[in-house]
Short mmCIF file of C-alpha atoms in Angstrom, two decimals:
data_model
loop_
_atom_site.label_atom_id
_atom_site.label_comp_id
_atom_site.label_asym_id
_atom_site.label_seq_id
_atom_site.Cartn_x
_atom_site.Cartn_y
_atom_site.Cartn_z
CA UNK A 1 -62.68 -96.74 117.62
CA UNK A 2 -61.83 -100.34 116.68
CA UNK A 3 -60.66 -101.25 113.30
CA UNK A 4 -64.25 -102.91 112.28
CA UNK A 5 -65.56 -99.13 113.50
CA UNK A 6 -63.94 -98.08 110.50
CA UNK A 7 -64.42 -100.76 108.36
CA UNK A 8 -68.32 -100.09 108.60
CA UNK A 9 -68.43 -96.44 107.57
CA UNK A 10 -65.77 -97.40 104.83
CA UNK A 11 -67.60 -100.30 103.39
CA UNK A 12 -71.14 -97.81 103.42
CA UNK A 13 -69.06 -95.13 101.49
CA UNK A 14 -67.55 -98.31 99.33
CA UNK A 15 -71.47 -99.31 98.38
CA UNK A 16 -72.83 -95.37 97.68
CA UNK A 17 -69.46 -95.35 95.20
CA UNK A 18 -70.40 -98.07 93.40
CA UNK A 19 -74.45 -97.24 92.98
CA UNK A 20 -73.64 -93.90 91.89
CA UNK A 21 -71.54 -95.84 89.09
CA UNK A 22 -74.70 -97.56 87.85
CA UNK A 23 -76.73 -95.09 85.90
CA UNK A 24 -80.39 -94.94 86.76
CA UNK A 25 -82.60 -97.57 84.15
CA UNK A 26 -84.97 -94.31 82.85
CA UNK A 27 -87.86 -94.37 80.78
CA UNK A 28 -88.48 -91.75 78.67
CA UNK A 29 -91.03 -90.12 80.27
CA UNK A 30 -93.25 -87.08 79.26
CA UNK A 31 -92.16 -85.02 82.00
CA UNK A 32 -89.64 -84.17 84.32
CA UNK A 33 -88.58 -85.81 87.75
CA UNK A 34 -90.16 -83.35 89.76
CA UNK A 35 -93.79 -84.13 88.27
CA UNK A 36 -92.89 -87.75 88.83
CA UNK A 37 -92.28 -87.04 92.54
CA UNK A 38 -95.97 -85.71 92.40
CA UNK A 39 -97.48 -88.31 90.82
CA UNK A 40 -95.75 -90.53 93.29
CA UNK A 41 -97.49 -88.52 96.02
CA UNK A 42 -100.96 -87.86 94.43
CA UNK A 43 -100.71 -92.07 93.90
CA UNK A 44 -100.05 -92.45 97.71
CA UNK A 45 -102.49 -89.80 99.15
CA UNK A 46 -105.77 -89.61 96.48
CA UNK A 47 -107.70 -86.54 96.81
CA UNK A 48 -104.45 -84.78 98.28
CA UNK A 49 -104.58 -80.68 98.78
CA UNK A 50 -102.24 -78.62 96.52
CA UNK A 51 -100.75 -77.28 100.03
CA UNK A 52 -100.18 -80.92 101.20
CA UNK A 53 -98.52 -81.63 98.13
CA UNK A 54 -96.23 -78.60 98.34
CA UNK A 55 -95.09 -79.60 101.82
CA UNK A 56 -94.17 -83.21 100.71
CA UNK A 57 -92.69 -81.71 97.95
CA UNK A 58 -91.17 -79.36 99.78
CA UNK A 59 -91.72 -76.79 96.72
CA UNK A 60 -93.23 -73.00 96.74
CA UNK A 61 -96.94 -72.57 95.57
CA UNK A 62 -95.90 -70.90 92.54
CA UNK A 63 -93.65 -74.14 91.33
CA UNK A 64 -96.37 -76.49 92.05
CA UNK A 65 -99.01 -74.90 90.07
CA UNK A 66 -96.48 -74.99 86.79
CA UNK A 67 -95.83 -78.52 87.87
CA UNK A 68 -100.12 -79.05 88.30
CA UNK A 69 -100.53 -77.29 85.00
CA UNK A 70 -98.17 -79.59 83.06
CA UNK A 71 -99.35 -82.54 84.57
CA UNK A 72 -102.47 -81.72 83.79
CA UNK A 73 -102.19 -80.54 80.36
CA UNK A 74 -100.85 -83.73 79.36
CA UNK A 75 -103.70 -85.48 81.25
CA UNK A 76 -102.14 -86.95 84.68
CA UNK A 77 -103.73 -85.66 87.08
CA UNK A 78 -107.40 -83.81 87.55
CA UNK A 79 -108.10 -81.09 89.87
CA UNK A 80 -111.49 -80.85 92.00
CA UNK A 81 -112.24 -78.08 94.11
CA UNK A 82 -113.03 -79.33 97.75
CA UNK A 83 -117.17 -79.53 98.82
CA UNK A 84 -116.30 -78.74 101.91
CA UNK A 85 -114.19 -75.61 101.67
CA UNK A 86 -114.33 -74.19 98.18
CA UNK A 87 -110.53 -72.68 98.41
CA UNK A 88 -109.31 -76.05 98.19
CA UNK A 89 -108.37 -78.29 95.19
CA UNK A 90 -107.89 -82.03 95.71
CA UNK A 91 -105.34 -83.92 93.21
CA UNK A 92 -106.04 -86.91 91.90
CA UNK A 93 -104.20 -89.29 89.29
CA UNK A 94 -106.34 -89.96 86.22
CA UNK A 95 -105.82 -93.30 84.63
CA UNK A 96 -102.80 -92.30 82.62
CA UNK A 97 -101.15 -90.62 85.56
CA UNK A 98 -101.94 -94.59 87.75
CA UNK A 99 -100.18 -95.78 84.26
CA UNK A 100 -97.45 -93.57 84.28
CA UNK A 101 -96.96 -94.13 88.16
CA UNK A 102 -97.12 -98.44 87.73
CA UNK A 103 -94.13 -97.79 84.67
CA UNK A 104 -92.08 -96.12 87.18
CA UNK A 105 -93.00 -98.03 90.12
CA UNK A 106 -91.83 -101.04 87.75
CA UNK A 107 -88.93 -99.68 86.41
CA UNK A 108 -87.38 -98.57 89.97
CA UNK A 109 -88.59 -102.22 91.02
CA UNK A 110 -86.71 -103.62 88.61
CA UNK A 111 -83.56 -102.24 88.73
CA UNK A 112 -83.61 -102.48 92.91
CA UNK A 113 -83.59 -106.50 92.09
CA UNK A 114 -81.43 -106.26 89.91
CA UNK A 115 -78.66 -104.64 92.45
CA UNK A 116 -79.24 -106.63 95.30
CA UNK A 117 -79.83 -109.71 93.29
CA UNK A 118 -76.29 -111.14 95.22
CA UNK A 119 -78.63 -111.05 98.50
CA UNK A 120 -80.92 -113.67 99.88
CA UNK A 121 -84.07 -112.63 101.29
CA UNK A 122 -82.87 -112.90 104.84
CA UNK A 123 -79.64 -111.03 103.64
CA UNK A 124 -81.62 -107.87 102.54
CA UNK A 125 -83.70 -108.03 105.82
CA UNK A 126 -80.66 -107.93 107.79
CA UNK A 127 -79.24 -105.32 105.63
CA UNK A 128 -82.43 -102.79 105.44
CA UNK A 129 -82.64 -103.82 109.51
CA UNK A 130 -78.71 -102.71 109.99
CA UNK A 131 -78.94 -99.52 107.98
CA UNK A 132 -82.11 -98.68 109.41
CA UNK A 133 -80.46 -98.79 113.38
CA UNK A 134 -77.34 -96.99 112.11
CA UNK A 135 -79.48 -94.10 110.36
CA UNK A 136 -81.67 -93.55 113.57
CA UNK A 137 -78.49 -93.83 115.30
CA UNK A 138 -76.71 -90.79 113.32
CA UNK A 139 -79.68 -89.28 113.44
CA UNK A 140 -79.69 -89.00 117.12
CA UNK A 141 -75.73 -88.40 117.00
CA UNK A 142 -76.95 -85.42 114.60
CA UNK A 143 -79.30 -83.46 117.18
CA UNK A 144 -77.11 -83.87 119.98
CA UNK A 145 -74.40 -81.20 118.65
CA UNK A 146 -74.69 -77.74 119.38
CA UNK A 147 -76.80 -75.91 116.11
CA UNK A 148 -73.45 -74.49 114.68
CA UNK A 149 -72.19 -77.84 113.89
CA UNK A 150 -74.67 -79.21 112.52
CA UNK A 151 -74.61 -80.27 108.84
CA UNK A 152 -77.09 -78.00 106.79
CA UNK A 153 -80.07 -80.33 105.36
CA UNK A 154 -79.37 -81.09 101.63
CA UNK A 155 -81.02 -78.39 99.12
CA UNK A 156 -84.56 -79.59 98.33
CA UNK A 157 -85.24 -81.51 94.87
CA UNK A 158 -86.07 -78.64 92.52
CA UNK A 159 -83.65 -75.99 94.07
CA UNK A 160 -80.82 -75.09 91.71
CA UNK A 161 -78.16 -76.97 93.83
CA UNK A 162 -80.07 -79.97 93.97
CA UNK A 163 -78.45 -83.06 92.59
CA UNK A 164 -79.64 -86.40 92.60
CA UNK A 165 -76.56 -88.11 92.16
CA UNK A 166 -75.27 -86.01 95.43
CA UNK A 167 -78.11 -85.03 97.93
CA UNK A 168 -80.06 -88.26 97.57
CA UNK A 169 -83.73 -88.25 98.47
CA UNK A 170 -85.58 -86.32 100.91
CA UNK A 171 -85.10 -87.27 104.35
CA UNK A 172 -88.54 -88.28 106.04
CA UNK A 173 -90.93 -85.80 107.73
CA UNK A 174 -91.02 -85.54 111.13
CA UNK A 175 -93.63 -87.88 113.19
CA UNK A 176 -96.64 -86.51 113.35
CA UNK A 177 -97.18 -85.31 109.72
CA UNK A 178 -99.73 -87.12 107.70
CA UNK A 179 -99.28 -87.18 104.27
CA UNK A 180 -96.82 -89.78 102.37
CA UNK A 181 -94.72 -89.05 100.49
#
């Protein structure tokens, strides 16, 4: 390993430090993160299934229908039962929930510019390009040691051990799995 080997991985450790120093620019919303996340995904996928959801979610049944309920109740979302196959309800933002989604869509906007404001445009292409090759690259580093040495996945947002600040978001699905999330 040569010294700019090192230099690398210290200067991506070096940038997580200093995000996780800048607080998160919040709005006070009506409801918790997790009901954000599946606004976020009902906005992406309209007419998404409640099972669809719970995979990109990556929650139980049982959490998503408190989380359907509340967003619901407060008038989000609205919930259809399928034409096709009458077991199914399809999600779908109602125009408060598209409001809601734009704030936070804004907000996240916002404070992205406002932390790589030091960057041309050029810069952050050759930045998102860099990290992108070096993730795909630990990636493949990842599934090329044995099972036992492999790093467990981070605990899912929602699970009690989840924390932002620490586990990040979701890694992406696997190819080949349709909904976005």
């Amino acid at each position: 390993m040569s010294n700019r080997d090192g230099d690398v991985i210290l200067a991506c450790l070096k940038l997580a430090r200093a995000m996780r120093r800048i607080p998160p620019e919040r709005r006070e919303y009506p409801f918790p993160p997790a009901v954000g996340r599946l606004l976020d995904c009902a906005a992406k996928n309209p007419g998404v299934s409640s099972r669809e959801l719970c995979e990109c979610l990556d929650v139980r049944p049982s959490s998503l229908s408190e989380m359907l309920s509340r967003a619901e109740a407060e008038g989000f979302i609205t919930r259809t039962v399928d034409e096709a196959d009458r077991r199914i309800q399809r999600i779908a933002l109602s125009d408060k929930g598209q409001k809601a989604v734009n704030d936070m869509e804004a907000a996240r906007n916002k404070e992205a510019q406002k932390m790589t404001s030091s960057l041309t445009e050029e810069e952050k292409e050759q930045f998102c390009a860099l990290c992108d090759k070096l993730s795909a690259h630990m990636e493949r580093l990842a599934l090329d040691l044995p099972e036992d040495r492999r790093m467990p996945p981070p605990p899912p947002p929602g699970h009690p051990d989840f924390r932002p600040d620490r586990d990040g978001p979701r890694p992406p699905f696997p190819p080949g799995v349709r909904i976005k999330c």
